[in-house]
C-alpha atoms as an extended CHARMM CRD file, in Angstrom:
* protein
*
       205  EXT
         1         1  MET       CA              0.0000000000        0.0000000000        0.0000000000  PROA      1               0.0000000000
         2         2  PHE       CA              2.8230000000        2.3150000000        0.9000000000  PROA      2               0.0000000000
         3         3  LYS       CA              4.5740000000        1.5870000000       -2.3740000000  PROA      3               0.0000000000
         4         4  VAL       CA              1.4690000000        2.4390000000       -4.3610000000  PROA      4               0.0000000000
         5         5  LYS       CA              1.1920000000        5.8820000000       -2.6840000000  PROA      5               0.0000000000
         6         6  GLN       CA              4.8700000000        6.4950000000       -3.2380000000  PROA      6               0.0000000000
         7         7  THR       CA              4.5160000000        5.6820000000       -6.9130000000  PROA      7               0.0000000000
         8         8  ARG       CA              1.5750000000        8.0860000000       -7.2460000000  PROA      8               0.0000000000
         9         9  LEU       CA              3.5290000000       10.9040000000       -5.6090000000  PROA      9               0.0000000000
        10        10  VAL       CA              6.4430000000       10.3940000000       -7.9610000000  PROA      10              0.0000000000
        11        11  ALA       CA              4.0800000000       10.4510000000      -10.9470000000  PROA      11              0.0000000000
        12        12  VAL       CA              2.3700000000       13.6550000000       -9.7600000000  PROA      12              0.0000000000
        13        13  ALA       CA              5.7380000000       15.3260000000       -9.1370000000  PROA      13              0.0000000000
        14        14  SER       CA              6.9820000000       14.3310000000      -12.5610000000  PROA      14              0.0000000000
        15        15  LEU       CA              3.8270000000       15.6870000000      -14.1590000000  PROA      15              0.0000000000
        16        16  PHE       CA              4.2030000000       18.9610000000      -12.2900000000  PROA      16              0.0000000000
        17        17  ILE       CA              7.8280000000       19.3400000000      -13.3590000000  PROA      17              0.0000000000
        18        18  LEU       CA              6.8630000000       18.6110000000      -16.9660000000  PROA      18              0.0000000000
        19        19  LEU       CA              4.0940000000       21.2260000000      -16.8260000000  PROA      19              0.0000000000
        20        20  VAL       CA              6.4850000000       23.8420000000      -15.4330000000  PROA      20              0.0000000000
        21        21  PHE       CA              9.0140000000       23.0570000000      -18.1740000000  PROA      21              0.0000000000
        22        22  VAL       CA              6.3940000000       23.4090000000      -20.9120000000  PROA      22              0.0000000000
        23        23  LEU       CA              5.1930000000       26.7380000000      -19.5220000000  PROA      23              0.0000000000
        24        24  TYR       CA              8.7860000000       28.0130000000      -19.3010000000  PROA      24              0.0000000000
        25        25  ARG       CA              9.5130000000       27.0830000000      -22.9160000000  PROA      25              0.0000000000
        26        26  SER       CA              6.3080000000       28.7520000000      -24.0570000000  PROA      26              0.0000000000
        27        27  SER       CA              7.2060000000       31.9670000000      -22.2160000000  PROA      27              0.0000000000
        28        28  GLY       CA             10.7140000000       32.0110000000      -23.7460000000  PROA      28              0.0000000000
        29        29  SER       CA              9.2870000000       31.5690000000      -27.2330000000  PROA      29              0.0000000000
        30        30  ASP       CA              6.9570000000       34.5710000000      -26.7690000000  PROA      30              0.0000000000
        31        31  THR       CA              9.8400000000       36.7210000000      -25.5640000000  PROA      31              0.0000000000
        32        32  SER       CA             11.9460000000       35.7390000000      -28.5800000000  PROA      32              0.0000000000
        33        33  THR       CA              9.0570000000       36.4920000000      -30.9280000000  PROA      33              0.0000000000
        34        34  ASN       CA              8.5720000000       39.9110000000      -29.3380000000  PROA      34              0.0000000000
        35        35  SER       CA             12.2740000000       40.6580000000      -29.7160000000  PROA      35              0.0000000000
        36        36  VAL       CA             12.2070000000       39.7760000000      -33.3920000000  PROA      36              0.0000000000
        37        37  ALA       CA              9.1120000000       41.8860000000      -33.8950000000  PROA      37              0.0000000000
        38        38  GLN       CA             10.7900000000       44.7610000000      -32.1000000000  PROA      38              0.0000000000
        39        39  VAL       CA             13.8570000000       44.4960000000      -34.3480000000  PROA      39              0.0000000000
        40        40  VAL       CA             11.6920000000       44.4990000000      -37.4530000000  PROA      40              0.0000000000
        41        41  THR       CA              9.7290000000       47.4700000000      -36.1860000000  PROA      41              0.0000000000
        42        42  THR       CA             12.8320000000       49.5220000000      -35.4760000000  PROA      42              0.0000000000
        43        43  ASN       CA             13.8530000000       49.1950000000      -39.0990000000  PROA      43              0.0000000000
        44        44  ASN       CA             11.0620000000       51.6140000000      -39.9750000000  PROA      44              0.0000000000
        45        45  ILE       CA             11.6640000000       55.3690000000      -40.0070000000  PROA      45              0.0000000000
        46        46  ILE       CA              9.7060000000       55.7000000000      -36.7630000000  PROA      46              0.0000000000
        47        47  ASP       CA              8.7370000000       53.2930000000      -33.9730000000  PROA      47              0.0000000000
        48        48  SER       CA              5.6700000000       54.3890000000      -32.0680000000  PROA      48              0.0000000000
        49        49  GLN       CA              2.6190000000       52.9900000000      -30.3430000000  PROA      49              0.0000000000
        50        50  ASN       CA              0.3410000000       54.0760000000      -33.2090000000  PROA      50              0.0000000000
        51        51  ASP       CA             -1.4650000000       51.6010000000      -35.3960000000  PROA      51              0.0000000000
        52        52  ASP       CA              0.0000000000       50.5460000000      -38.7420000000  PROA      52              0.0000000000
        53        53  LYS       CA             -1.9990000000       53.0570000000      -40.7950000000  PROA      53              0.0000000000
        54        54  LYS       CA             -0.8360000000       56.0280000000      -38.7240000000  PROA      54              0.0000000000
        55        55  ASP       CA              2.7650000000       54.8430000000      -38.8120000000  PROA      55              0.0000000000
        56        56  ASP       CA              2.6520000000       54.4120000000      -42.5850000000  PROA      56              0.0000000000
        57        57  ALA       CA              1.1840000000       57.8980000000      -43.0450000000  PROA      57              0.0000000000
        58        58  ILE       CA              3.8790000000       59.4810000000      -40.8890000000  PROA      58              0.0000000000
        59        59  ASN       CA              6.5990000000       57.5180000000      -42.6610000000  PROA      59              0.0000000000
        60        60  GLN       CA              5.3250000000       58.7180000000      -46.0360000000  PROA      60              0.0000000000
        61        61  LYS       CA              5.3930000000       62.3610000000      -44.8730000000  PROA      61              0.0000000000
        62        62  ILE       CA              8.9680000000       61.9890000000      -43.6640000000  PROA      62              0.0000000000
        63        63  LEU       CA             10.0640000000       60.4050000000      -46.9420000000  PROA      63              0.0000000000
        64        64  LEU       CA              8.3400000000       63.1700000000      -48.9180000000  PROA      64              0.0000000000
        65        65  SER       CA             10.0730000000       65.8240000000      -46.8250000000  PROA      65              0.0000000000
        66        66  GLU       CA             13.4810000000       64.2250000000      -47.4280000000  PROA      66              0.0000000000
        67        67  ASN       CA             12.8130000000       64.0360000000      -51.1670000000  PROA      67              0.0000000000
        68        68  ASN       CA             11.8730000000       67.7250000000      -51.2350000000  PROA      68              0.0000000000
        69        69  VAL       CA             15.1510000000       68.6210000000      -49.5150000000  PROA      69              0.0000000000
        70        70  ASP       CA             17.1030000000       66.6010000000      -52.0770000000  PROA      70              0.0000000000
        71        71  GLU       CA             15.2470000000       68.2790000000      -54.9480000000  PROA      71              0.0000000000
        72        72  ALA       CA             15.8660000000       71.7100000000      -53.4390000000  PROA      72              0.0000000000
        73        73  ASP       CA             19.5990000000       70.9850000000      -53.2440000000  PROA      73              0.0000000000
        74        74  GLU       CA             19.5950000000       69.8330000000      -56.8480000000  PROA      74              0.0000000000
        75        75  GLY       CA             17.7940000000       73.0270000000      -57.9050000000  PROA      75              0.0000000000
        76        76  LYS       CA             20.4620000000       75.3300000000      -56.4910000000  PROA      76              0.0000000000
        77        77  PRO       CA             22.4390000000       77.0530000000      -59.2500000000  PROA      77              0.0000000000
        78        78  GLU       CA             26.0470000000       76.0480000000      -59.5400000000  PROA      78              0.0000000000
        79        79  VAL       CA             28.6570000000       78.7080000000      -58.9660000000  PROA      79              0.0000000000
        80        80  SER       CA             29.7860000000       79.7020000000      -62.4150000000  PROA      80              0.0000000000
        81        81  GLU       CA             33.4300000000       80.2510000000      -63.2100000000  PROA      81              0.0000000000
        82        82  ASP       CA             34.7440000000       83.6690000000      -64.2210000000  PROA      82              0.0000000000
        83        83  LYS       CA             33.5570000000       84.5650000000      -67.6930000000  PROA      83              0.0000000000
        84        84  PRO       CA             36.1530000000       85.3750000000      -70.3730000000  PROA      84              0.0000000000
        85        85  PHE       CA             36.8170000000       89.0580000000      -71.0270000000  PROA      85              0.0000000000
        86        86  ASP       CA             34.3940000000       90.6160000000      -73.4960000000  PROA      86              0.0000000000
        87        87  PRO       CA             36.0320000000       93.7030000000      -75.0810000000  PROA      87              0.0000000000
        88        88  ALA       CA             32.8160000000       94.7470000000      -76.8250000000  PROA      88              0.0000000000
        89        89  GLN       CA             30.8990000000       94.8000000000      -73.5500000000  PROA      89              0.0000000000
        90        90  SER       CA             33.7450000000       96.5960000000      -71.7950000000  PROA      90              0.0000000000
        91        91  PHE       CA             33.8860000000       99.2380000000      -74.5390000000  PROA      91              0.0000000000
        92        92  LEU       CA             30.1460000000       99.9050000000      -74.2710000000  PROA      92              0.0000000000
        93        93  GLU       CA             30.3350000000      100.2070000000      -70.4870000000  PROA      93              0.0000000000
        94        94  ILE       CA             33.2030000000      102.6920000000      -70.7220000000  PROA      94              0.0000000000
        95        95  ARG       CA             31.3840000000      104.7920000000      -73.3070000000  PROA      95              0.0000000000
        96        96  THR       CA             28.3300000000      105.1250000000      -71.0640000000  PROA      96              0.0000000000
        97        97  LEU       CA             30.4060000000      106.7920000000      -68.3410000000  PROA      97              0.0000000000
        98        98  ALA       CA             30.8550000000      110.1100000000      -70.1860000000  PROA      98              0.0000000000
        99        99  PRO       CA             30.1500000000      111.6460000000      -73.6210000000  PROA      99              0.0000000000
       100       100  MET       CA             33.8940000000      112.0090000000      -74.2160000000  PROA      100             0.0000000000
       101       101  THR       CA             36.3850000000      109.1660000000      -73.7920000000  PROA      101             0.0000000000
       102       102  ILE       CA             40.1580000000      109.3340000000      -74.1270000000  PROA      102             0.0000000000
       103       103  PHE       CA             41.9490000000      106.0170000000      -74.5030000000  PROA      103             0.0000000000
       104       104  SER       CA             45.4790000000      106.6520000000      -73.3570000000  PROA      104             0.0000000000
       105       105  LYS       CA             48.6340000000      105.0820000000      -71.9260000000  PROA      105             0.0000000000
       106       106  SER       CA             50.2000000000      106.5530000000      -68.8330000000  PROA      106             0.0000000000
       107       107  TYR       CA             53.7630000000      106.4520000000      -70.2200000000  PROA      107             0.0000000000
       108       108  CYS       CA             52.9120000000      107.7240000000      -73.7190000000  PROA      108             0.0000000000
       109       109  PRO       CA             54.2170000000      111.3100000000      -74.3190000000  PROA      109             0.0000000000
       110       110  PHE       CA             51.5550000000      112.0060000000      -76.9610000000  PROA      110             0.0000000000
       111       111  SER       CA             48.7980000000      110.9470000000      -74.5620000000  PROA      111             0.0000000000
       112       112  LYS       CA             50.2880000000      113.1660000000      -71.8750000000  PROA      112             0.0000000000
       113       113  ARG       CA             50.4800000000      116.1690000000      -74.2040000000  PROA      113             0.0000000000
       114       114  LEU       CA             46.8390000000      115.8270000000      -75.3050000000  PROA      114             0.0000000000
       115       115  LYS       CA             45.5430000000      115.4580000000      -71.7470000000  PROA      115             0.0000000000
       116       116  GLU       CA             47.4440000000      118.5700000000      -70.6700000000  PROA      116             0.0000000000
       117       117  LEU       CA             46.1680000000      120.5200000000      -73.6830000000  PROA      117             0.0000000000
       118       118  LEU       CA             42.5360000000      119.7640000000      -72.8620000000  PROA      118             0.0000000000
       119       119  LYS       CA             42.9670000000      120.3130000000      -69.1230000000  PROA      119             0.0000000000
       120       120  ASP       CA             44.7490000000      123.6550000000      -69.4750000000  PROA      120             0.0000000000
       121       121  ASN       CA             42.5770000000      125.1530000000      -72.2210000000  PROA      121             0.0000000000
       122       122  TYR       CA             39.0740000000      123.6920000000      -71.9830000000  PROA      122             0.0000000000
       123       123  GLN       CA             36.4580000000      123.1840000000      -69.3140000000  PROA      123             0.0000000000
       124       124  ILE       CA             34.5160000000      120.0760000000      -70.3230000000  PROA      124             0.0000000000
       125       125  THR       CA             31.4030000000      118.9970000000      -68.4230000000  PROA      125             0.0000000000
       126       126  PRO       CA             31.0880000000      116.1690000000      -67.6250000000  PROA      126             0.0000000000
       127       127  GLU       CA             34.8080000000      115.5440000000      -67.5290000000  PROA      127             0.0000000000
       128       128  PRO       CA             36.2370000000      113.1920000000      -70.1530000000  PROA      128             0.0000000000
       129       129  GLN       CA             36.5810000000      109.5570000000      -69.1200000000  PROA      129             0.0000000000
       130       130  ILE       CA             40.2660000000      108.6780000000      -69.3760000000  PROA      130             0.0000000000
       131       131  VAL       CA             41.1640000000      104.9910000000      -69.7370000000  PROA      131             0.0000000000
       132       132  GLU       CA             44.8340000000      104.1020000000      -69.3040000000  PROA      132             0.0000000000
       133       133  LEU       CA             45.1090000000      100.9430000000      -71.3850000000  PROA      133             0.0000000000
       134       134  ASP       CA             48.5020000000       99.9940000000      -69.9170000000  PROA      134             0.0000000000
       135       135  LYS       CA             46.8710000000       99.7830000000      -66.4780000000  PROA      135             0.0000000000
       136       136  HSD       CA             43.7460000000       97.9600000000      -67.6430000000  PROA      136             0.0000000000
       137       137  SER       CA             43.7500000000       94.2470000000      -66.7700000000  PROA      137             0.0000000000
       138       138  ASN       CA             42.8260000000       93.4010000000      -70.3690000000  PROA      138             0.0000000000
       139       139  GLY       CA             44.2810000000       96.4650000000      -72.0510000000  PROA      139             0.0000000000
       140       140  ARG       CA             45.7880000000       94.6820000000      -75.0340000000  PROA      140             0.0000000000
       141       141  GLU       CA             42.5600000000       92.9220000000      -75.9830000000  PROA      141             0.0000000000
       142       142  LEU       CA             40.5760000000       96.1050000000      -75.4250000000  PROA      142             0.0000000000
       143       143  GLN       CA             42.9430000000       98.1840000000      -77.5780000000  PROA      143             0.0000000000
       144       144  THR       CA             42.6860000000       95.6710000000      -80.4180000000  PROA      144             0.0000000000
       145       145  TYR       CA             38.8940000000       95.8740000000      -80.3110000000  PROA      145             0.0000000000
       146       146  ILE       CA             38.9670000000       99.6830000000      -80.1050000000  PROA      146             0.0000000000
       147       147  GLY       CA             41.1110000000       99.7710000000      -83.2280000000  PROA      147             0.0000000000
       148       148  GLU       CA             38.5180000000       97.6970000000      -85.0630000000  PROA      148             0.0000000000
       149       149  VAL       CA             35.4690000000       99.7770000000      -84.1120000000  PROA      149             0.0000000000
       150       150  THR       CA             36.9910000000      103.2780000000      -84.1180000000  PROA      150             0.0000000000
       151       151  GLY       CA             39.4070000000      103.0380000000      -87.0050000000  PROA      151             0.0000000000
       152       152  ARG       CA             42.3740000000      104.0350000000      -84.8170000000  PROA      152             0.0000000000
       153       153  SER       CA             44.5790000000      101.4820000000      -83.0570000000  PROA      153             0.0000000000
       154       154  THR       CA             47.0910000000      103.9360000000      -81.5400000000  PROA      154             0.0000000000
       155       155  VAL       CA             46.8610000000      106.1770000000      -78.4720000000  PROA      155             0.0000000000
       156       156  PRO       CA             45.7120000000      108.7020000000      -77.6270000000  PROA      156             0.0000000000
       157       157  ASN       CA             42.3620000000      107.9670000000      -79.1790000000  PROA      157             0.0000000000
       158       158  VAL       CA             39.5320000000      110.4530000000      -78.6100000000  PROA      158             0.0000000000
       159       159  ILE       CA             35.8760000000      109.4640000000      -79.0220000000  PROA      159             0.0000000000
       160       160  VAL       CA             33.1000000000      112.0170000000      -78.5220000000  PROA      160             0.0000000000
       161       161  GLY       CA             29.3230000000      111.7420000000      -78.8430000000  PROA      161             0.0000000000
       162       162  ALA       CA             27.1220000000      108.9090000000      -80.0240000000  PROA      162             0.0000000000
       163       163  THR       CA             29.4790000000      107.6610000000      -82.7360000000  PROA      163             0.0000000000
       164       164  THR       CA             32.2110000000      105.0740000000      -82.2330000000  PROA      164             0.0000000000
       165       165  GLU       CA             34.3840000000      106.7960000000      -84.8340000000  PROA      165             0.0000000000
       166       166  SER       CA             37.6540000000      108.2290000000      -83.5610000000  PROA      166             0.0000000000
       167       167  ARG       CA             37.8400000000      112.0450000000      -83.4990000000  PROA      167             0.0000000000
       168       168  GLY       CA             41.5960000000      111.8760000000      -83.7710000000  PROA      168             0.0000000000
       169       169  GLY       CA             44.8110000000      111.5740000000      -81.8200000000  PROA      169             0.0000000000
       170       170  CYS       CA             47.2300000000      114.0760000000      -80.3300000000  PROA      170             0.0000000000
       171       171  ASP       CA             48.4170000000      115.6770000000      -83.5800000000  PROA      171             0.0000000000
       172       172  ASP       CA             44.8680000000      116.0030000000      -84.9270000000  PROA      172             0.0000000000
       173       173  LEU       CA             43.4700000000      117.7770000000      -81.8650000000  PROA      173             0.0000000000
       174       174  VAL       CA             46.5510000000      119.9880000000      -81.4540000000  PROA      174             0.0000000000
       175       175  LYS       CA             46.0670000000      121.2700000000      -85.0100000000  PROA      175             0.0000000000
       176       176  LEU       CA             42.3680000000      121.9540000000      -84.3720000000  PROA      176             0.0000000000
       177       177  HSD       CA             43.2700000000      123.7910000000      -81.1730000000  PROA      177             0.0000000000
       178       178  GLU       CA             45.8690000000      125.9320000000      -82.8930000000  PROA      178             0.0000000000
       179       179  SER       CA             43.4440000000      126.7960000000      -85.6970000000  PROA      179             0.0000000000
       180       180  GLY       CA             40.7470000000      127.7450000000      -83.1940000000  PROA      180             0.0000000000
       181       181  GLU       CA             38.3270000000      125.0620000000      -84.3900000000  PROA      181             0.0000000000
       182       182  LEU       CA             38.5320000000      122.6110000000      -81.5030000000  PROA      182             0.0000000000
       183       183  LEU       CA             36.1060000000      124.4070000000      -79.1790000000  PROA      183             0.0000000000
       184       184  SER       CA             33.2410000000      124.4810000000      -81.6690000000  PROA      184             0.0000000000
       185       185  LEU       CA             33.9020000000      120.9380000000      -82.8580000000  PROA      185             0.0000000000
       186       186  LEU       CA             33.9250000000      119.5070000000      -79.3270000000  PROA      186             0.0000000000
       187       187  ALA       CA             30.6100000000      121.2570000000      -78.6380000000  PROA      187             0.0000000000
       188       188  GLU       CA             29.1750000000      119.9350000000      -81.9060000000  PROA      188             0.0000000000
       189       189  TRP       CA             30.3640000000      116.3770000000      -81.3040000000  PROA      189             0.0000000000
       190       190  GLY       CA             29.1390000000      116.2980000000      -77.7070000000  PROA      190             0.0000000000
       191       191  GLY       CA             25.7330000000      117.7670000000      -78.5160000000  PROA      191             0.0000000000
       192       192  LYS       CA             23.4090000000      118.4920000000      -75.6160000000  PROA      192             0.0000000000
       193       193  LYS       CA             25.1170000000      115.9340000000      -73.3860000000  PROA      193             0.0000000000
       194       194  MET       CA             28.3730000000      117.8620000000      -73.0650000000  PROA      194             0.0000000000
       195       195  VAL       CA             29.2150000000      121.4990000000      -72.3520000000  PROA      195             0.0000000000
       196       196  VAL       CA             32.5770000000      122.8740000000      -73.5000000000  PROA      196             0.0000000000
       197       197  LYS       CA             34.0430000000      126.2280000000      -72.5400000000  PROA      197             0.0000000000
       198       198  LYS       CA             37.3740000000      127.8200000000      -73.3600000000  PROA      198             0.0000000000
       199       199  ILE       CA             39.5830000000      128.6530000000      -70.4190000000  PROA      199             0.0000000000
       200       200  ASP       CA             40.8760000000      132.1750000000      -70.9570000000  PROA      200             0.0000000000
       201       201  ALA       CA             44.6010000000      132.6820000000      -70.5670000000  PROA      201             0.0000000000
       202       202  PRO       CA             45.4470000000      134.6650000000      -67.4210000000  PROA      202             0.0000000000
       203       203  SER       CA             45.9540000000      138.3740000000      -68.0620000000  PROA      203             0.0000000000
       204       204  ASN       CA             49.3260000000      139.9430000000      -67.2970000000  PROA      204             0.0000000000
       205       205  LEU       CA             47.6790000000      143.2870000000      -66.5690000000  PROA      205             0.0000000000
């Protein structure tokens, strides 16, 4: 009788241990499944407690925002390199500065003589725009172009009024000054945009 009871106790204990083992395995499997699910979830852009539809909507907005940023970066203009020198454009810009332009070179004696002649004998308003080609960063190219459009490739080269035609160099204007014609011609060439007056020589009286 005692042996029968002992056998029953052993069977019940074994059953209990087996039940505990099964429950433990089941709990471990759930934990592993949750971990895998968590890893998969964290691969999304966001990981929240929202339902799938809300998460998908938020993810789509974030993706759209990132795409817009990329497109905005692509739309930015690239910094352009320095453009090559354009003598025609430079010539036009210089001519707009004053009705009278003198293309000169700082070391040229003929240029110096002409500039002194005009300064000492004539009051020109607005003052002539003097361009020293030897000091210009692209003086050689500019002088070549000036020779083509004005008909004079040497300095000094005087241009007055709306025309691009050269009015002459040092010798030409000195002759006009000595003959008394330069004042009226400068006024005629400059038109209404330029006023020219003769500076009277100081009196010795």
